[in-house]
PDB file of C-alpha atoms in Angstrom:
ATOM      1  CA  GLU A   1      95.464  92.339 111.297  1.00 87.00           C
ATOM      2  CA  ALA A   2      98.807  92.980 110.475  1.00 84.00           C
ATOM      3  CA  GLN A   3      99.359  94.895 107.542  1.00 94.00           C
ATOM      4  CA  VAL A   4     100.685  97.651 104.898  1.00 97.00           C
ATOM      5  CA  THR A   5      97.878  99.875 102.909  1.00 97.00           C
ATOM      6  CA  GLN A   6      98.579 101.493 100.286  1.00 97.00           C
ATOM      7  CA  ASN A   7      96.036 103.449  98.492  1.00 97.00           C
ATOM      8  CA  PRO A   8      94.777 103.898  95.656  1.00 97.00           C
ATOM      9  CA  ARG A   9      94.892 100.825  93.732  1.00 97.00           C
ATOM     10  CA  TYR A  10      94.683 102.044  90.780  1.00 97.00           C
ATOM     11  CA  LEU A  11      95.513 105.533  89.326  1.00 97.00           C
ATOM     12  CA  ILE A  12      95.365 106.907  86.120  1.00 97.00           C
ATOM     13  CA  THR A  13      96.365 110.315  85.699  1.00 96.00           C
ATOM     14  CA  VAL A  14      97.409 113.096  82.861  1.00 97.00           C
ATOM     15  CA  THR A  15     101.197 114.371  82.605  1.00 97.00           C
ATOM     16  CA  GLY A  16     102.209 117.042  85.034  1.00 97.00           C
ATOM     17  CA  LYS A  17      99.388 116.484  87.593  1.00 97.00           C
ATOM     18  CA  LYS A  18     100.797 116.071  91.027  1.00 97.00           C
ATOM     19  CA  LEU A  19     100.111 112.831  92.603  1.00 97.00           C
ATOM     20  CA  THR A  20     100.199 111.165  96.079  1.00 98.00           C
ATOM     21  CA  VAL A  21      99.959 107.636  97.088  1.00 98.00           C
ATOM     22  CA  THR A  22      99.481 106.953 100.510  1.00 98.00           C
ATOM     23  CA  CYS A  23     101.436 104.268 102.506  1.00 98.00           C
ATOM     24  CA  SER A  24     100.807 103.190 106.332  1.00 98.00           C
ATOM     25  CA  GLN A  25     101.482 100.371 108.467  1.00 97.00           C
ATOM     26  CA  ASN A  26     100.218  98.914 111.318  1.00 96.00           C
ATOM     27  CA  MET A  27     103.185  97.010 113.011  1.00 95.00           C
ATOM     28  CA  ASN A  28     105.311  99.522 114.815  1.00 94.00           C
ATOM     29  CA  HIS A  29     107.667  98.973 112.053  1.00 95.00           C
ATOM     30  CA  GLU A  30     110.665 101.589 111.624  1.00 93.00           C
ATOM     31  CA  TYR A  31     111.993 100.142 108.161  1.00 94.00           C
ATOM     32  CA  MET A  32     109.834 101.675 104.617  1.00 96.00           C
ATOM     33  CA  SER A  33     110.406 101.304 101.388  1.00 96.00           C
ATOM     34  CA  TRP A  34     109.123 102.211  97.722  1.00 98.00           C
ATOM     35  CA  TYR A  35     109.664  99.893  94.788  1.00 97.00           C
ATOM     36  CA  ARG A  36     108.438  99.993  91.511  1.00 97.00           C
ATOM     37  CA  GLN A  37     107.543  96.824  89.741  1.00 96.00           C
ATOM     38  CA  ASP A  38     108.553  96.754  85.373  1.00 93.00           C
ATOM     39  CA  PRO A  39     108.150  93.550  83.146  1.00 87.00           C
ATOM     40  CA  GLY A  40     111.907  92.133  83.399  1.00 81.00           C
ATOM     41  CA  LEU A  41     113.173  94.495  85.722  1.00 84.00           C
ATOM     42  CA  GLY A  42     111.776  92.945  89.028  1.00 87.00           C
ATOM     43  CA  LEU A  43     111.774  94.828  91.996  1.00 93.00           C
ATOM     44  CA  ARG A  44     113.587  98.421  91.873  1.00 93.00           C
ATOM     45  CA  GLN A  45     113.630 100.607  94.816  1.00 93.00           C
ATOM     46  CA  ILE A  46     112.469 104.072  94.795  1.00 96.00           C
ATOM     47  CA  TYR A  47     113.312 105.603  98.375  1.00 96.00           C
ATOM     48  CA  TYR A  48     113.296 104.025 101.454  1.00 94.00           C
ATOM     49  CA  SER A  49     113.289 105.456 105.274  1.00 95.00           C
ATOM     50  CA  MET A  50     115.159 103.658 108.557  1.00 91.00           C
ATOM     51  CA  ASN A  51     113.092 105.874 110.783  1.00 92.00           C
ATOM     52  CA  VAL A  52     110.964 108.840 110.903  1.00 94.00           C
ATOM     53  CA  GLU A  53     112.716 111.678 109.453  1.00 94.00           C
ATOM     54  CA  VAL A  54     115.262 109.500 108.324  1.00 93.00           C
ATOM     55  CA  THR A  55     114.941 108.892 104.265  1.00 95.00           C
ATOM     56  CA  ASP A  56     117.404 107.866 101.581  1.00 92.00           C
ATOM     57  CA  LYS A  57     117.707 107.198  97.844  1.00 93.00           C
ATOM     58  CA  GLY A  58     117.374 103.800  96.312  1.00 91.00           C
ATOM     59  CA  ASP A  59     118.181 102.867  92.722  1.00 89.00           C
ATOM     60  CA  VAL A  60     115.685 104.777  90.583  1.00 94.00           C
ATOM     61  CA  PRO A  61     114.871 108.034  92.876  1.00 96.00           C
ATOM     62  CA  GLU A  62     114.384 110.678  89.909  1.00 97.00           C
ATOM     63  CA  GLY A  63     111.447 112.055  89.758  1.00 97.00           C
ATOM     64  CA  TYR A  64     109.854 111.170  93.468  1.00 98.00           C
ATOM     65  CA  LYS A  65     109.859 112.944  97.267  1.00 98.00           C
ATOM     66  CA  VAL A  66     108.714 110.915  99.894  1.00 98.00           C
ATOM     67  CA  SER A  67     108.117 111.846 103.705  1.00 97.00           C
ATOM     68  CA  ARG A  68     108.506 110.331 106.915  1.00 97.00           C
ATOM     69  CA  LYS A  69     106.693 112.452 109.409  1.00 97.00           C
ATOM     70  CA  GLU A  70     105.165 109.567 111.786  1.00 96.00           C
ATOM     71  CA  LYS A  71     106.012 106.494 112.139  1.00 96.00           C
ATOM     72  CA  ARG A  72     103.486 104.485 110.688  1.00 97.00           C
ATOM     73  CA  ASN A  73     102.872 106.461 107.281  1.00 98.00           C
ATOM     74  CA  PHE A  74     105.538 106.887 104.168  1.00 98.00           C
ATOM     75  CA  PRO A  75     103.785 108.537 101.281  1.00 98.00           C
ATOM     76  CA  LEU A  76     105.137 108.305  97.886  1.00 98.00           C
ATOM     77  CA  ILE A  77     104.769 112.132  95.900  1.00 98.00           C
ATOM     78  CA  LEU A  78     105.345 112.479  92.154  1.00 98.00           C
ATOM     79  CA  GLU A  79     105.498 116.230  92.068  1.00 96.00           C
ATOM     80  CA  SER A  80     105.040 116.073  88.036  1.00 97.00           C
ATOM     81  CA  PRO A  81     104.356 112.680  86.592  1.00 97.00           C
ATOM     82  CA  SER A  82     105.784 111.575  83.306  1.00 97.00           C
ATOM     83  CA  PRO A  83     104.832 108.752  81.145  1.00 97.00           C
ATOM     84  CA  ASN A  84     107.802 106.838  82.360  1.00 97.00           C
ATOM     85  CA  GLN A  85     106.790 106.847  85.848  1.00 98.00           C
ATOM     86  CA  THR A  86     103.924 104.318  84.476  1.00 98.00           C
ATOM     87  CA  SER A  87     104.253 101.589  86.546  1.00 98.00           C
ATOM     88  CA  LEU A  88     103.440  99.044  89.715  1.00 98.00           C
ATOM     89  CA  TYR A  89     104.537 100.510  92.748  1.00 98.00           C
ATOM     90  CA  PHE A  90     104.964  98.804  95.416  1.00 98.00           C
ATOM     91  CA  CYS A  91     105.314 100.004  99.372  1.00 98.00           C
ATOM     92  CA  ALA A  92     106.757  97.633 102.268  1.00 97.00           C
ATOM     93  CA  SER A  93     107.739  97.874 105.768  1.00 96.00           C
ATOM     94  CA  SER A  94     110.106  95.903 107.925  1.00 94.00           C
ATOM     95  CA  LEU A  95     110.842  95.510 111.656  1.00 90.00           C
ATOM     96  CA  SER A  96     114.346  96.171 110.819  1.00 82.00           C
ATOM     97  CA  HIS A  97     116.293  96.659 107.349  1.00 78.00           C
ATOM     98  CA  ALA A  98     118.796  94.369 107.950  1.00 77.00           C
ATOM     99  CA  GLY A  99     116.419  91.072 108.170  1.00 73.00           C
ATOM    100  CA  GLY A 100     112.839  89.940 109.250  1.00 81.00           C
ATOM    101  CA  GLY A 101     110.897  89.979 106.237  1.00 91.00           C
ATOM    102  CA  TYR A 102     109.126  92.883 104.858  1.00 94.00           C
ATOM    103  CA  THR A 103     105.653  92.665 104.317  1.00 97.00           C
ATOM    104  CA  PHE A 104     104.001  94.701 101.586  1.00 97.00           C
ATOM    105  CA  GLY A 105     101.127  96.129 100.869  1.00 97.00           C
ATOM    106  CA  SER A 106      98.790  95.426  97.957  1.00 97.00           C
ATOM    107  CA  GLY A 107     100.211  97.585  95.194  1.00 97.00           C
ATOM    108  CA  THR A 108      99.045 100.874  93.279  1.00 98.00           C
ATOM    109  CA  ARG A 109      98.861 100.634  89.281  1.00 98.00           C
ATOM    110  CA  LEU A 110      99.719 104.060  87.960  1.00 98.00           C
ATOM    111  CA  THR A 111      99.380 105.009  84.480  1.00 98.00           C
ATOM    112  CA  VAL A 112     100.306 108.588  83.266  1.00 98.00           C
ATOM    113  CA  VAL A 113      99.214 109.277  79.824  1.00 97.00           C
TER     114      VAL A 113
ATOM    115  CA  GLY B   1     125.238  99.655  90.732  1.00 56.00           C
ATOM    116  CA  GLN B   2     125.527  96.201  92.805  1.00 57.00           C
ATOM    117  CA  GLN B   3     123.389  93.960  91.575  1.00 84.00           C
ATOM    118  CA  VAL B   4     121.799  90.288  92.419  1.00 92.00           C
ATOM    119  CA  MET B   5     120.858  87.645  89.213  1.00 94.00           C
ATOM    120  CA  GLN B   6     118.291  85.088  89.102  1.00 95.00           C
ATOM    121  CA  ILE B   7     118.016  81.963  86.577  1.00 95.00           C
ATOM    122  CA  PRO B   8     115.936  81.046  84.596  1.00 96.00           C
ATOM    123  CA  GLN B   9     113.878  84.245  83.973  1.00 94.00           C
ATOM    124  CA  TYR B  10     110.811  81.773  83.372  1.00 96.00           C
ATOM    125  CA  GLN B  11     110.136  78.152  83.952  1.00 97.00           C
ATOM    126  CA  HIS B  12     107.436  76.266  82.544  1.00 97.00           C
ATOM    127  CA  VAL B  13     107.012  72.567  84.338  1.00 97.00           C
ATOM    128  CA  GLN B  14     104.625  69.762  84.040  1.00 97.00           C
ATOM    129  CA  GLU B  15     102.842  68.913  87.556  1.00 97.00           C
ATOM    130  CA  GLY B  16     104.664  66.671  89.496  1.00 97.00           C
ATOM    131  CA  GLU B  17     107.556  67.935  88.274  1.00 98.00           C
ATOM    132  CA  ASP B  18     110.499  69.554  90.064  1.00 98.00           C
ATOM    133  CA  PHE B  19     111.584  73.205  90.051  1.00 98.00           C
ATOM    134  CA  THR B  20     114.980  75.024  90.900  1.00 98.00           C
ATOM    135  CA  THR B  21     115.560  78.992  90.831  1.00 98.00           C
ATOM    136  CA  TYR B  22     119.052  80.290  91.377  1.00 98.00           C
ATOM    137  CA  CYS B  23     119.862  83.578  92.798  1.00 97.00           C
ATOM    138  CA  ASN B  24     123.563  84.956  92.366  1.00 96.00           C
ATOM    139  CA  SER B  25     125.484  88.139  93.724  1.00 95.00           C
ATOM    140  CA  SER B  26     129.192  89.199  92.669  1.00 89.00           C
ATOM    141  CA  THR B  27     129.863  90.284  96.072  1.00 90.00           C
ATOM    142  CA  THR B  28     128.582  88.512  99.511  1.00 92.00           C
ATOM    143  CA  LEU B  29     125.460  88.628 100.909  1.00 93.00           C
ATOM    144  CA  SER B  30     125.055  89.341 105.066  1.00 91.00           C
ATOM    145  CA  ASN B  31     122.159  87.429 104.388  1.00 92.00           C
ATOM    146  CA  ILE B  32     119.078  86.194 101.923  1.00 95.00           C
ATOM    147  CA  GLN B  33     115.780  86.399 101.805  1.00 96.00           C
ATOM    148  CA  TRP B  34     113.227  84.989  99.028  1.00 98.00           C
ATOM    149  CA  TYR B  35     109.928  85.912  98.642  1.00 98.00           C
ATOM    150  CA  LYS B  36     106.754  84.722  96.081  1.00 98.00           C
ATOM    151  CA  GLN B  37     104.494  87.213  94.043  1.00 97.00           C
ATOM    152  CA  ARG B  38     101.174  85.053  92.836  1.00 97.00           C
ATOM    153  CA  PRO B  39      99.816  86.395  89.396  1.00 95.00           C
ATOM    154  CA  GLY B  40      98.339  89.807  90.247  1.00 94.00           C
ATOM    155  CA  GLY B  41      99.503  89.603  93.809  1.00 96.00           C
ATOM    156  CA  HIS B  42     102.321  91.307  96.142  1.00 97.00           C
ATOM    157  CA  PRO B  43     105.337  89.667  97.251  1.00 97.00           C
ATOM    158  CA  VAL B  44     105.289  87.515  99.846  1.00 97.00           C
ATOM    159  CA  PHE B  45     107.966  86.972 102.449  1.00 97.00           C
ATOM    160  CA  LEU B  46     109.114  83.084 102.504  1.00 97.00           C
ATOM    161  CA  ILE B  47     112.268  82.876 104.112  1.00 97.00           C
ATOM    162  CA  GLN B  48     115.520  84.319 105.320  1.00 96.00           C
ATOM    163  CA  LEU B  49     118.737  82.330 105.576  1.00 96.00           C
ATOM    164  CA  VAL B  50     121.736  84.273 107.270  1.00 94.00           C
ATOM    165  CA  LYS B  51     124.363  81.448 108.178  1.00 95.00           C
ATOM    166  CA  SER B  52     126.691  79.957 105.613  1.00 96.00           C
ATOM    167  CA  GLY B  53     125.715  76.886 103.621  1.00 97.00           C
ATOM    168  CA  GLU B  54     122.562  77.478 105.582  1.00 97.00           C
ATOM    169  CA  VAL B  55     119.348  75.056 104.272  1.00 98.00           C
ATOM    170  CA  LYS B  56     116.216  75.687 104.937  1.00 98.00           C
ATOM    171  CA  LYS B  57     112.778  73.297 104.377  1.00 97.00           C
ATOM    172  CA  GLN B  58     109.527  74.329 104.047  1.00 97.00           C
ATOM    173  CA  LYS B  59     107.455  71.435 103.095  1.00 97.00           C
ATOM    174  CA  ARG B  60     107.963  71.026  99.534  1.00 98.00           C
ATOM    175  CA  LEU B  61     110.660  73.874  99.505  1.00 98.00           C
ATOM    176  CA  THR B  62     114.185  73.502 100.099  1.00 98.00           C
ATOM    177  CA  PHE B  63     116.443  76.999 100.246  1.00 98.00           C
ATOM    178  CA  GLN B  64     119.815  77.145 100.326  1.00 98.00           C
ATOM    179  CA  PHE B  65     122.540  79.764 101.259  1.00 97.00           C
ATOM    180  CA  GLY B  66     126.123  79.003  99.377  1.00 97.00           C
ATOM    181  CA  GLU B  67     129.054  78.515 101.317  1.00 95.00           C
ATOM    182  CA  ALA B  68     130.640  81.923 100.294  1.00 95.00           C
ATOM    183  CA  LYS B  69     127.405  83.763 100.603  1.00 95.00           C
ATOM    184  CA  LYS B  70     126.957  84.503  97.509  1.00 96.00           C
ATOM    185  CA  ASN B  71     124.105  82.614  96.032  1.00 96.00           C
ATOM    186  CA  SER B  72     121.491  80.961  96.978  1.00 98.00           C
ATOM    187  CA  SER B  73     118.936  78.377  95.534  1.00 98.00           C
ATOM    188  CA  LEU B  74     115.283  77.629  96.042  1.00 98.00           C
ATOM    189  CA  HIS B  75     113.970  74.072  94.969  1.00 98.00           C
ATOM    190  CA  ILE B  76     110.392  72.940  94.731  1.00 98.00           C
ATOM    191  CA  THR B  77     109.822  69.006  94.737  1.00 98.00           C
ATOM    192  CA  ALA B  78     106.396  67.715  92.731  1.00 98.00           C
ATOM    193  CA  THR B  79     105.700  70.993  91.835  1.00 98.00           C
ATOM    194  CA  GLN B  80     101.450  71.933  91.926  1.00 97.00           C
ATOM    195  CA  THR B  81      99.231  74.502  90.472  1.00 96.00           C
ATOM    196  CA  THR B  82      99.551  76.353  93.631  1.00 97.00           C
ATOM    197  CA  ASP B  83     103.197  77.306  93.050  1.00 98.00           C
ATOM    198  CA  VAL B  84     102.126  78.919  90.014  1.00 98.00           C
ATOM    199  CA  GLY B  85     104.204  82.915  90.606  1.00 97.00           C
ATOM    200  CA  THR B  86     107.494  84.600  90.803  1.00 97.00           C
ATOM    201  CA  TYR B  87     109.561  84.018  93.008  1.00 98.00           C
ATOM    202  CA  PHE B  88     112.320  86.457  94.014  1.00 96.00           C
ATOM    203  CA  CYS B  89     115.544  86.503  95.897  1.00 96.00           C
ATOM    204  CA  ALA B  90     116.673  89.702  97.854  1.00 94.00           C
ATOM    205  CA  GLY B  91     120.019  89.905  98.778  1.00 93.00           C
ATOM    206  CA  LEU B  92     121.253  92.350 101.940  1.00 90.00           C
ATOM    207  CA  LEU B  93     124.262  94.125 100.362  1.00 84.00           C
ATOM    208  CA  GLU B  94     126.685  96.406 101.831  1.00 76.00           C
ATOM    209  CA  ASP B  95     126.931  99.791  99.824  1.00 67.00           C
ATOM    210  CA  ASN B  96     128.087 103.940 100.542  1.00 64.00           C
ATOM    211  CA  TYR B  97     125.231 104.153 102.988  1.00 64.00           C
ATOM    212  CA  GLY B  98     125.360 100.889 104.833  1.00 71.00           C
ATOM    213  CA  GLN B  99     123.181  98.203 103.916  1.00 73.00           C
ATOM    214  CA  ASN B 100     120.006  97.446 102.217  1.00 79.00           C
ATOM    215  CA  PHE B 101     118.203  94.672 100.317  1.00 84.00           C
ATOM    216  CA  VAL B 102     118.679  94.351  96.409  1.00 89.00           C
ATOM    217  CA  PHE B 103     115.899  92.642  94.821  1.00 92.00           C
ATOM    218  CA  GLY B 104     117.022  89.896  91.986  1.00 93.00           C
ATOM    219  CA  PRO B 105     114.639  90.326  88.500  1.00 92.00           C
ATOM    220  CA  GLY B 106     112.996  87.016  89.853  1.00 94.00           C
ATOM    221  CA  THR B 107     111.958  83.535  87.888  1.00 96.00           C
ATOM    222  CA  ARG B 108     108.102  83.249  86.540  1.00 96.00           C
ATOM    223  CA  LEU B 109     107.112  79.476  87.673  1.00 98.00           C
ATOM    224  CA  SER B 110     104.065  78.180  85.389  1.00 97.00           C
ATOM    225  CA  VAL B 111     102.849  74.852  86.208  1.00 97.00           C
ATOM    226  CA  LEU B 112     100.981  72.893  83.534  1.00 94.00           C
ATOM    227  CA  PRO B 113      98.037  70.620  84.997  1.00 89.00           C
TER     228      PRO B 113
END
């Protein structure tokens, strides 16, 4: 089944403790992206990747890192999480950045205390 | 930064009534996509519009792209309880780094049985 798999689904962590949210897609998509969703703010892009080893900042990149060493994986790294990073995170992929529709993962609800 | 706006933010309708959400951009969009997110779920791609004035239908859903490619609408005829969710538009905008999709804040639809 074509899908984007995110892990974990839920995570509660403490301020400053490094964490990684994994994202993997099995559709051979070139484009992958991370979003955070907060009430009233919709989906805001954190980072995106046009292809392997090509990543760029989105609208809200501060406090996050990403890597794209393989086409299928696009992990999101929070080196030192803070409470304002408490949010619902979605990974998405698409054949290209310009169209075709994004396939979203099921989301990761992160709470930083 | 560049923004894509949506109105209304919320809409409550009685089952059987029609519903419309509007998406607006201050700049021309290369194309526009629409997504639906059920409560507790992830965004799911509905459709993409590319041409000026384009109209597409999916059963009770009608999607339009404005002549100037700066606005779009999603109309649902005779809503059902299964239509409940948040509807997002995403416009493909040009920025300093190329093209990227920007999501609107969404319209949350409630359908009363």
